[in-house]
Coordinates of C-alpha atoms in Angstrom, one line a residue:
M7 CA 172.1 -86.2 35.9
G8 CA 174.9 -85.4 33.8
L9 CA 172.3 -82.8 31.5
L10 CA 171.1 -81.8 35.0
V11 CA 174.5 -81.0 35.7
G12 CA 174.9 -79.3 31.8
Y13 CA 172.0 -77.1 32.3
T14 CA 173.1 -76.5 35.6
L15 CA 176.8 -74.7 34.3
I16 CA 174.4 -73.2 31.6
V17 CA 172.7 -71.4 33.6
A18 CA 175.4 -70.9 35.8
A19 CA 177.3 -69.2 33.3
M20 CA 174.5 -67.1 32.2
R21 CA 174.1 -66.0 35.9
A22 CA 177.5 -64.3 35.4
R23 CA 177.1 -62.8 32.2
L24 CA 173.9 -61.0 34.1
A25 CA 175.6 -60.3 36.9
F26 CA 178.6 -58.2 34.4
V27 CA 175.3 -56.4 33.5
A28 CA 174.7 -54.9 36.3
A29 CA 177.8 -54.2 37.7
G30 CA 177.4 -51.4 34.8
A31 CA 178.6 -52.6 31.4
T32 CA 177.1 -50.8 28.8
S33 CA 177.3 -50.1 25.3
A34 CA 177.5 -47.1 23.2
V35 CA 173.8 -46.8 23.0
G36 CA 172.7 -48.0 25.5
V37 CA 172.4 -51.3 25.9
P38 CA 174.1 -54.0 27.8
S39 CA 176.8 -56.1 26.9
L40 CA 174.9 -58.7 27.4
V41 CA 172.4 -58.1 24.4
F42 CA 175.2 -58.2 22.0
S43 CA 177.1 -60.9 20.9
E44 CA 180.9 -61.8 21.7
S45 CA 181.6 -61.7 17.7
D46 CA 179.5 -58.1 17.7
R47 CA 181.7 -56.4 20.8
R48 CA 184.8 -57.4 18.8
S49 CA 183.8 -55.4 15.9
G50 CA 183.2 -52.6 18.5
S51 CA 179.8 -51.6 18.1
A52 CA 179.6 -52.8 21.5
N53 CA 182.3 -51.3 24.2
A54 CA 182.8 -53.6 26.7
S55 CA 184.4 -50.9 29.4
G56 CA 181.1 -48.9 29.6
G57 CA 179.9 -45.4 27.8
N58 CA 180.0 -43.9 24.7
T59 CA 183.6 -43.3 23.7
S60 CA 182.8 -41.4 20.7
G61 CA 180.4 -38.7 22.7
K62 CA 177.9 -39.2 20.1
S63 CA 174.5 -39.6 21.3
E64 CA 172.4 -40.4 18.7
H65 CA 171.8 -44.1 18.2
D66 CA 174.6 -46.7 16.7
V67 CA 173.5 -47.9 13.2
H68 CA 174.8 -51.3 14.2
G69 CA 171.9 -52.2 16.6
G70 CA 171.9 -55.0 18.1
G71 CA 173.0 -56.6 15.0
V72 CA 176.1 -58.8 14.4
V73 CA 179.0 -57.6 12.1
F74 CA 180.0 -60.4 9.9
A75 CA 183.9 -61.1 9.4
P76 CA 185.0 -65.1 8.3
A77 CA 187.1 -67.1 9.8
T78 CA 190.9 -67.2 8.2
P79 CA 191.4 -70.5 6.0
P80 CA 192.5 -73.9 7.9
R81 CA 195.8 -73.3 8.4
A82 CA 197.0 -76.5 8.7
Y83 CA 196.3 -76.6 4.4
P84 CA 197.5 -73.8 2.6
H85 CA 196.7 -75.6 -0.2
A86 CA 193.3 -76.0 0.2
R87 CA 190.6 -74.9 -2.2
L88 CA 187.5 -73.3 -1.3
E89 CA 184.7 -74.4 -3.5
F90 CA 181.0 -73.5 -2.0
V91 CA 180.1 -71.5 1.1
Q92 CA 176.6 -71.8 2.3
L93 CA 175.4 -69.1 4.1
L94 CA 171.8 -69.0 6.5
S95 CA 171.7 -65.1 7.7
R96 CA 169.1 -64.2 10.5
H97 CA 167.2 -61.3 8.9
G98 CA 168.3 -57.2 9.9
D99 CA 166.7 -55.2 12.9
R100 CA 162.7 -55.0 12.9
T101 CA 160.2 -53.6 14.3
S102 CA 158.1 -56.0 17.0
I103 CA 156.8 -59.0 15.8
N104 CA 153.6 -58.4 18.6
P105 CA 154.0 -54.9 19.4
L106 CA 153.4 -53.7 23.1
P107 CA 150.1 -52.5 24.7
F108 CA 151.3 -49.0 23.7
E109 CA 153.2 -49.3 21.0
T110 CA 152.1 -47.2 17.3
K111 CA 153.1 -47.3 13.7
L112 CA 154.6 -43.5 14.5
Q113 CA 156.7 -44.6 17.2
W114 CA 158.6 -46.8 14.1
K115 CA 158.1 -44.4 11.3
P116 CA 161.1 -42.9 10.9
F117 CA 162.8 -46.1 10.8
L118 CA 159.9 -47.9 8.7
L119 CA 161.5 -48.9 4.8
D120 CA 159.3 -46.7 1.8
D121 CA 158.0 -47.7 -1.3
V122 CA 161.5 -46.3 -3.2
A123 CA 163.5 -48.7 -0.8
D124 CA 161.3 -51.3 -2.2
R125 CA 162.0 -50.6 -5.1
R126 CA 165.8 -50.1 -5.6
L127 CA 166.3 -53.8 -3.3
A128 CA 164.6 -55.3 -5.6
K129 CA 166.8 -54.1 -8.7
F130 CA 169.4 -56.6 -7.0
A131 CA 167.2 -59.3 -6.5
E132 CA 163.3 -60.4 -7.1
P133 CA 161.4 -63.4 -6.1
S134 CA 161.0 -65.8 -8.7
P135 CA 158.8 -66.8 -9.7
P136 CA 157.1 -63.0 -8.9
N137 CA 154.9 -61.6 -6.4
P138 CA 154.6 -65.0 -3.8
T139 CA 152.5 -65.0 -0.7
L140 CA 154.1 -63.7 1.9
L141 CA 152.8 -64.4 5.7
D142 CA 153.5 -60.6 6.4
N143 CA 151.8 -59.3 3.4
K144 CA 148.1 -58.6 5.0
R145 CA 147.8 -55.3 5.9
T146 CA 145.4 -55.4 9.5
D147 CA 145.2 -57.8 12.0
A148 CA 142.5 -60.0 13.1
H149 CA 140.6 -56.9 14.7
G150 CA 141.1 -54.9 12.0
A151 CA 144.1 -52.5 13.5
D152 CA 147.0 -51.9 11.0
A153 CA 149.4 -54.4 11.0
S154 CA 150.9 -53.3 8.0
W155 CA 154.2 -52.0 10.2
H156 CA 154.9 -55.2 12.7
G157 CA 157.5 -57.5 12.6
Q158 CA 158.8 -55.3 9.4
L159 CA 162.7 -55.0 8.5
T160 CA 163.7 -51.3 9.4
S161 CA 166.7 -49.2 7.7
Q162 CA 168.7 -50.2 10.1
G163 CA 168.3 -53.5 9.5
E164 CA 168.9 -53.5 6.3
T165 CA 172.1 -51.4 6.8
Q166 CA 173.3 -54.5 8.8
L167 CA 172.6 -56.9 6.5
K168 CA 173.8 -54.7 3.8
G169 CA 177.1 -54.6 5.4
T170 CA 177.6 -58.2 5.6
G171 CA 177.0 -58.0 1.9
A172 CA 179.8 -55.5 1.9
S173 CA 182.1 -58.7 4.1
L174 CA 181.3 -61.0 1.7
R175 CA 181.8 -59.8 -1.4
R176 CA 185.7 -58.5 0.7
W177 CA 185.9 -62.0 1.5
L178 CA 184.6 -64.2 -1.6
V179 CA 185.5 -61.5 -4.5
G180 CA 187.8 -59.0 -3.4
N181 CA 189.9 -57.2 -6.3
G182 CA 188.7 -59.8 -8.6
E183 CA 192.3 -61.3 -8.3
N184 CA 193.2 -64.4 -6.0
N185 CA 191.9 -63.6 -2.7
I186 CA 191.6 -67.3 -1.3
N187 CA 194.1 -69.3 -0.8
G188 CA 195.0 -67.8 -5.0
H189 CA 192.0 -68.1 -6.6
V190 CA 188.0 -66.2 -6.1
L191 CA 184.9 -67.4 -6.4
L192 CA 182.6 -65.1 -7.2
P193 CA 182.8 -63.0 -10.3
F194 CA 183.2 -59.2 -9.8
S195 CA 179.9 -58.1 -11.1
L196 CA 175.9 -59.0 -10.4
R197 CA 175.7 -59.1 -14.1
Q198 CA 178.4 -62.1 -14.6
A199 CA 176.7 -63.6 -11.3
V200 CA 173.6 -63.7 -13.1
A201 CA 174.7 -65.2 -16.5
T202 CA 176.4 -68.0 -14.7
G203 CA 174.9 -68.4 -11.8
A204 CA 176.9 -68.1 -8.7
V205 CA 174.7 -67.1 -6.3
K206 CA 171.7 -68.9 -5.3
I207 CA 169.5 -67.1 -3.1
R208 CA 166.6 -68.3 -0.6
S209 CA 164.1 -66.7 1.7
T210 CA 160.9 -67.8 3.7
S211 CA 158.0 -66.5 3.0
T212 CA 158.2 -63.1 5.1
R213 CA 159.4 -59.6 3.9
R214 CA 161.6 -59.1 6.3
T215 CA 163.9 -62.2 5.0
V216 CA 163.3 -61.7 1.4
Q217 CA 164.3 -57.7 1.7
S218 CA 167.2 -59.0 4.2
S219 CA 168.5 -60.9 1.3
Q220 CA 168.0 -58.4 -1.5
A221 CA 170.0 -55.8 1.5
L222 CA 172.4 -58.3 1.3
V223 CA 173.2 -58.5 -2.1
S224 CA 173.0 -54.9 -2.3
G225 CA 176.3 -55.0 -0.5
L226 CA 178.0 -57.8 -2.5
Y227 CA 177.1 -56.0 -5.6
P228 CA 177.4 -52.5 -4.9
E229 CA 178.6 -51.4 -8.4
D230 CA 175.6 -52.0 -9.9
E231 CA 174.0 -49.4 -8.4
Q232 CA 175.8 -47.1 -10.0
E233 CA 175.5 -48.5 -13.6
E234 CA 171.9 -47.7 -14.0
D235 CA 170.3 -45.5 -16.1
D236 CA 170.1 -41.7 -16.0
G237 CA 166.9 -40.2 -14.5
D238 CA 164.4 -42.4 -12.1
K239 CA 167.3 -45.2 -11.5
Y240 CA 164.6 -47.4 -10.0
S241 CA 162.0 -47.5 -12.3
S242 CA 160.6 -50.6 -13.3
N243 CA 162.0 -49.9 -17.1
N244 CA 165.2 -50.0 -16.0
K245 CA 166.8 -54.4 -16.9
N246 CA 169.2 -54.9 -14.9
P247 CA 169.6 -57.9 -14.0
S248 CA 168.7 -59.3 -10.9
L249 CA 169.4 -62.2 -9.2
P250 CA 166.6 -64.9 -8.4
I251 CA 165.1 -65.7 -4.9
E252 CA 163.2 -68.7 -4.2
V253 CA 160.4 -68.7 -1.6
R254 CA 158.6 -71.8 -1.2
D255 CA 155.2 -72.3 0.5
R256 CA 155.8 -72.6 4.2
F257 CA 154.2 -76.0 4.6
R258 CA 157.2 -76.9 2.5
E259 CA 160.1 -74.2 3.9
S260 CA 162.7 -76.2 5.8
M261 CA 163.9 -73.2 7.6
F262 CA 160.6 -72.7 9.6
P263 CA 161.5 -75.2 12.7
N264 CA 157.4 -76.3 12.9
P265 CA 156.0 -75.2 9.4
G266 CA 152.3 -73.6 9.6
M267 CA 152.5 -75.3 13.2
A268 CA 151.4 -78.7 11.6
C269 CA 154.0 -80.4 13.6
V270 CA 151.8 -81.5 16.5
R271 CA 154.9 -83.6 18.2
Q272 CA 157.0 -80.5 18.3
T273 CA 154.4 -78.3 20.5
E274 CA 154.1 -81.1 22.9
L275 CA 157.4 -81.3 23.4
M276 CA 158.0 -77.6 23.2
R277 CA 154.9 -77.4 26.0
A278 CA 156.7 -80.1 28.1
L279 CA 159.4 -77.4 29.1
D280 CA 156.7 -75.7 31.0
G281 CA 157.1 -77.7 33.6
D282 CA 161.1 -77.8 33.7
K283 CA 162.4 -76.8 36.9
L284 CA 165.4 -74.7 35.1
V285 CA 163.0 -73.2 32.8
I286 CA 160.3 -72.2 35.8
D287 CA 162.7 -70.8 37.5
A288 CA 165.0 -68.4 35.0
E289 CA 161.4 -67.5 34.0
E290 CA 159.9 -66.5 38.1
R291 CA 163.2 -65.0 38.0
A292 CA 162.3 -62.9 35.2
W293 CA 158.5 -62.0 36.8
Q294 CA 160.0 -60.7 40.3
S295 CA 160.8 -57.9 38.0
E296 CA 157.8 -55.4 38.9
Y297 CA 158.3 -53.8 35.8
L298 CA 158.3 -56.8 33.2
A299 CA 155.5 -58.5 35.7
S300 CA 153.5 -55.2 34.8
V301 CA 154.3 -55.4 31.4
R302 CA 153.9 -59.2 31.2
Q303 CA 149.7 -57.9 32.6
E304 CA 149.1 -55.5 30.1
V305 CA 150.3 -57.7 27.2
H306 CA 148.3 -60.3 29.3
L307 CA 145.2 -58.3 29.4
R308 CA 145.4 -56.7 25.7
N309 CA 145.2 -60.5 24.7
L310 CA 142.0 -61.3 26.9
E311 CA 140.7 -58.5 24.8
R312 CA 141.8 -59.4 21.5
R313 CA 140.1 -63.4 22.6
K314 CA 137.4 -61.9 24.3
R315 CA 136.2 -60.1 21.1
H316 CA 137.3 -62.5 18.7
E317 CA 134.4 -64.9 20.4
K318 CA 132.1 -62.4 20.1
T319 CA 132.5 -62.6 16.6
K320 CA 132.6 -65.5 16.2
M321 CA 128.9 -66.0 18.4
K322 CA 127.7 -63.5 16.0
Q323 CA 128.6 -65.0 12.9
S324 CA 126.6 -68.9 14.5
I325 CA 123.6 -66.8 15.9
E326 CA 123.3 -65.0 11.9
S327 CA 124.2 -68.8 10.3
S328 CA 121.6 -70.6 12.4
G329 CA 118.8 -67.6 11.5
G330 CA 119.0 -65.7 14.3
E331 CA 118.6 -68.7 17.2
A332 CA 122.0 -69.2 18.8
T333 CA 122.8 -72.8 20.4
V334 CA 123.9 -73.9 23.9
A335 CA 127.5 -74.9 22.3
D336 CA 127.2 -71.1 20.2
D337 CA 127.7 -69.8 23.3
T338 CA 131.5 -69.9 24.3
S339 CA 131.2 -66.9 27.2
T340 CA 132.8 -68.5 30.8
S341 CA 130.2 -66.4 31.9
N342 CA 126.9 -64.4 32.1
D343 CA 128.5 -61.1 31.9
S344 CA 128.9 -60.3 28.5
N345 CA 131.7 -58.0 29.1
A346 CA 133.8 -60.4 31.2
L347 CA 137.3 -62.0 30.2
P348 CA 137.8 -65.0 28.9
S349 CA 140.1 -66.6 32.0
N350 CA 141.3 -69.8 29.8
L351 CA 144.0 -67.7 28.4
R352 CA 147.6 -68.9 28.9
Q353 CA 149.9 -66.3 30.4
P354 CA 152.9 -64.0 28.0
S355 CA 155.4 -66.5 27.7
A356 CA 158.8 -65.0 28.9
T357 CA 159.8 -64.8 25.0
S358 CA 156.7 -63.1 23.6
V359 CA 158.0 -60.3 26.0
W360 CA 161.2 -59.8 25.7
E361 CA 161.2 -59.4 21.5
P362 CA 159.1 -56.7 21.8
L363 CA 161.3 -54.8 24.1
Q364 CA 164.2 -56.2 22.5
A365 CA 163.4 -54.6 19.0
R366 CA 163.1 -51.2 20.9
A367 CA 166.3 -51.7 23.0
N368 CA 167.8 -52.3 19.6
H369 CA 166.5 -49.1 18.2
G370 CA 167.2 -47.1 20.9
L371 CA 163.3 -46.3 21.5
P372 CA 162.5 -45.7 25.0
L373 CA 160.9 -48.6 27.2
P374 CA 158.2 -49.1 29.4
T375 CA 158.3 -47.0 32.5
G376 CA 160.5 -48.8 34.8
V377 CA 162.2 -51.5 32.8
T378 CA 166.0 -50.8 32.4
V379 CA 167.6 -52.6 30.2
S380 CA 169.1 -55.1 32.3
D381 CA 165.6 -56.3 32.9
V382 CA 165.9 -56.5 29.0
S383 CA 168.8 -59.0 29.8
L384 CA 167.2 -60.4 32.0
I385 CA 164.1 -62.1 30.4
R386 CA 166.1 -63.1 27.2
N387 CA 168.2 -65.0 29.9
A388 CA 164.6 -66.5 30.6
A389 CA 163.9 -67.1 27.3
E390 CA 168.0 -68.7 26.3
V391 CA 167.1 -70.9 29.2
R392 CA 164.4 -72.4 27.9
Y393 CA 166.0 -73.1 24.2
V394 CA 169.5 -74.1 25.6
N395 CA 166.4 -77.1 27.7
R396 CA 165.2 -77.7 24.2
S397 CA 168.3 -78.1 22.6
R398 CA 169.2 -80.8 24.7
N399 CA 166.5 -83.0 23.4
A400 CA 167.3 -84.5 20.4
E401 CA 163.8 -85.9 19.0
G402 CA 163.0 -82.2 19.2
A403 CA 166.5 -80.8 17.2
G404 CA 166.0 -83.6 14.3
L405 CA 161.8 -82.4 14.1
A406 CA 163.2 -78.3 13.9
G407 CA 166.2 -78.5 11.8
G408 CA 166.7 -82.4 10.8
R409 CA 165.1 -81.2 7.1
L410 CA 167.6 -77.9 6.8
L411 CA 170.8 -79.5 7.6
K412 CA 169.8 -82.8 5.2
E413 CA 169.2 -79.9 2.7
L414 CA 172.7 -78.5 3.5
S415 CA 174.0 -81.9 3.1
L416 CA 172.7 -82.6 -0.2
E417 CA 172.8 -79.5 -2.0
I418 CA 176.3 -79.7 -1.2
A419 CA 177.3 -83.2 -2.7
A420 CA 175.0 -82.0 -5.5
N421 CA 177.4 -78.8 -5.8
I422 CA 180.8 -81.0 -6.3
A423 CA 178.6 -83.4 -8.3
D424 CA 178.2 -80.6 -10.6
S425 CA 181.9 -79.3 -10.7
A426 CA 183.2 -82.4 -12.8
K427 CA 180.5 -81.4 -15.5
Q428 CA 180.8 -79.4 -18.6
D429 CA 178.9 -76.5 -19.4
V430 CA 176.7 -76.5 -15.8
K431 CA 175.9 -73.7 -13.5
R432 CA 177.4 -74.3 -10.5
H433 CA 176.0 -72.4 -7.5
R434 CA 179.5 -70.9 -5.6
L435 CA 177.3 -69.0 -2.7
S436 CA 174.1 -70.7 -1.5
I437 CA 172.2 -67.5 0.7
Y438 CA 169.4 -68.6 3.1
S439 CA 167.9 -65.6 4.5
G440 CA 165.4 -66.9 7.7
H441 CA 165.2 -66.3 10.7
D442 CA 165.9 -66.6 14.6
S443 CA 164.7 -69.8 14.7
S444 CA 166.1 -70.8 11.8
I445 CA 169.7 -70.5 13.4
L446 CA 168.3 -71.8 16.2
A447 CA 167.2 -75.3 15.1
L448 CA 170.0 -75.5 12.5
L449 CA 172.6 -75.0 15.6
A450 CA 170.4 -77.6 18.0
V451 CA 170.1 -81.0 15.4
L452 CA 174.2 -79.7 15.2
H453 CA 174.5 -80.4 19.0
A454 CA 176.3 -77.0 19.2
F455 CA 173.5 -74.7 20.2
P456 CA 176.2 -72.0 22.1
G457 CA 173.2 -71.3 24.7
E458 CA 172.9 -67.7 23.6
W459 CA 170.8 -66.2 21.4
P460 CA 171.6 -65.3 18.0
P461 CA 171.3 -61.8 17.7
V462 CA 170.3 -60.1 14.4
A463 CA 172.0 -60.5 11.2
S464 CA 173.3 -62.9 13.0
T465 CA 174.8 -66.0 10.5
V466 CA 175.5 -70.5 10.4
V467 CA 178.0 -70.5 7.3
V468 CA 179.0 -73.7 6.0
E469 CA 182.1 -74.0 4.1
T470 CA 183.1 -76.6 1.4
W471 CA 187.0 -76.9 1.0
S472 CA 188.8 -79.1 -1.7
V473 CA 192.2 -80.8 0.8
R474 CA 194.9 -82.5 -1.0
E475 CA 196.6 -83.0 1.8
L476 CA 195.5 -85.8 3.5
I477 CA 193.7 -85.1 6.2
A478 CA 195.3 -87.5 9.6
G479 CA 192.7 -89.4 10.9
D480 CA 190.1 -89.2 8.7
R481 CA 188.4 -93.0 8.6
S482 CA 186.0 -92.1 5.9
R483 CA 187.5 -93.5 3.3
G484 CA 190.2 -96.6 2.3
S485 CA 188.2 -98.8 4.9
G486 CA 185.3 -100.9 4.7
R487 CA 182.3 -100.6 2.6
R488 CA 182.1 -97.7 0.2
H489 CA 179.6 -94.7 1.0
W490 CA 176.4 -94.1 -1.1
S491 CA 177.5 -90.5 -1.1
D492 CA 180.8 -91.7 -3.2
T493 CA 178.1 -91.7 -6.5
T494 CA 176.5 -89.0 -5.9
L495 CA 179.7 -87.0 -5.4
G496 CA 180.6 -88.6 -9.2
E497 CA 184.5 -89.8 -10.0
A498 CA 186.0 -86.5 -10.4
L499 CA 186.7 -85.7 -6.8
H500 CA 185.8 -89.3 -5.5
K501 CA 187.6 -92.4 -8.0
T502 CA 187.4 -94.8 -6.1
A503 CA 187.2 -95.4 -1.9
S504 CA 191.5 -96.2 -2.0
D505 CA 192.3 -93.4 -3.8
T506 CA 194.2 -91.1 -1.5
T507 CA 195.6 -88.3 -4.2
G508 CA 193.3 -86.4 -5.3
P509 CA 191.1 -83.8 -3.7
Q510 CA 189.2 -84.9 -0.6
I511 CA 186.1 -83.0 0.1
M512 CA 185.9 -81.4 4.1
V513 CA 183.7 -79.2 5.4
R514 CA 183.3 -76.7 8.2
V515 CA 181.0 -74.9 10.0
L516 CA 180.8 -71.8 11.7
F517 CA 178.6 -69.1 13.7
N518 CA 179.3 -65.8 13.8
G519 CA 183.0 -66.9 12.8
R520 CA 183.7 -69.2 15.3
V521 CA 184.5 -72.4 14.3
L522 CA 181.8 -75.1 15.2
A523 CA 182.6 -78.3 17.1
L524 CA 180.8 -81.5 15.8
D525 CA 180.0 -84.8 17.5
G526 CA 178.9 -86.2 14.0
C527 CA 182.5 -85.6 12.6
P528 CA 184.8 -88.1 14.1
S529 CA 187.8 -87.1 12.1
Q530 CA 187.2 -83.4 12.9
D531 CA 190.3 -81.8 14.7
L532 CA 190.0 -77.7 15.7
L533 CA 193.4 -77.5 16.5
S534 CA 195.2 -79.9 13.6
N535 CA 193.1 -79.6 10.8
G536 CA 191.3 -76.6 11.5
G537 CA 187.5 -77.4 12.3
L538 CA 187.6 -79.5 9.0
C539 CA 185.4 -82.1 8.8
S540 CA 184.8 -85.1 5.8
L541 CA 181.8 -84.9 3.7
H542 CA 180.9 -88.2 3.5
E543 CA 181.1 -87.9 8.0
F544 CA 178.9 -84.6 7.2
I545 CA 176.3 -86.5 4.8
E546 CA 175.9 -89.7 7.3
M547 CA 175.7 -87.4 10.1
A548 CA 172.6 -85.5 8.7
R549 CA 170.8 -88.5 7.7
E550 CA 171.1 -90.1 10.8
R551 CA 169.3 -86.8 12.5
D552 CA 167.0 -85.9 10.5
P553 CA 163.3 -87.7 10.7
I554 CA 163.4 -90.3 7.6
D555 CA 159.2 -90.1 7.8
F556 CA 158.4 -86.4 9.4
K557 CA 154.8 -86.1 8.6
L558 CA 154.8 -90.1 10.9
A559 CA 157.5 -88.0 13.7
C560 CA 155.2 -85.4 13.7
Q561 CA 152.4 -86.9 15.4
S562 CA 151.3 -87.0 18.6
K563 CA 152.7 -89.2 21.0
L564 CA 150.5 -88.1 23.8

């Protein structure tokens, strides 16, 4: 009953926001305020009062992106020292992943990055080892059509992530002198960052996330572009150093909530939401829009036609492999009519219809006939309600985000341990370039999903601080048995469980600049200690919420 009340309150809040949009609030680019996050409206890229205050008609380069801004240091501890920053970023604006039936590459051409842009970005960071297998490297789809432009980072998206990098530079580098509570975290130049190993980058195996990480570095260290040699400064002969990007195989990628869609249990939990009343009601409200329903039907017919062609191809291959004789088992058609469309294909979800509409709205491209920006907000609401309900399921949240949360916690532990060692290169900034699903999964496992879909360029930042002042209410030290992570963290910062004179290692988590309340951290107090959480508690929370045996936990329970 309590969960139902919670869901109802969230949906009611979303309806209230939708009513605000319907009343006429628009952004400078004609997209409703609802399309932008609260932090983006604060930045000024979306005008909450409505209208174009600049008087210009051209599209705003911020699109649907969030403008990054760090939070202020925890004021209760003026001598706290920022030791390490982890940043999970959603890629920048992109083309449609699953384009609408009428969409073409020509429509998107003005926004696509060319080969010169690829070479320019590669001067700042490159995958290592080189030439990884990327999921979207395929240039044609299953039916031979050009798919090279599907889901690709646009020039607008590049600008957004470059802006994130520039904000990080102001925060973590500054002018090369004291910047954060009396010190700087990162070296001044890219060459120094490469030499010291201060910046680590991980990206999922897609072009848009690799390029987004490169764009971020180009904003973080822009002066190195000016140090290029004369001539073609983006040629392969230029030997200026670049940061390595780790790109893992998709089945080992913790930023993919369901790597390779191999976790059967996650699929079962998602399918169970099809029968959830709140999800059904939210999606039915979206399909009550005549024009949204029409777009959905067009997408469905396109998908049916694709399935029909696919089944014909399979049948032809089967006949050829059997010497020209088809068996009853070979015939997958449900009709004697060879032109009949298969009828067992699910209707497109709200998320799959909303995705290309939002991509077009973010770039100022025309929406389908009759579809308004309020419709885009309405169908996004349906997608959000589904994910609100998904995030409330502890099992599903652990499967989707547990591995990533554990990876982050162990990386902090290793980083602090390295601080006590001599001649060890220590990361100061760890960049994770992922997707909306990566952020949704991490927020869900933290029990901190705010109910809104993370816009492009959204970030989750995990800050690690050393604090010398005694943290009031911190029960992680000086009581009970010694925590297993004390050994991992090293003796330099954690000498004994009874030592309260040395610095304590604390963690703070922020989503788009807002400090998150973590129910797994009893010592956290948003008011008295600025949202700091004991590292011991953070690691223990990650351990408890990550399935012990992921492969076993992914097995079917139906």
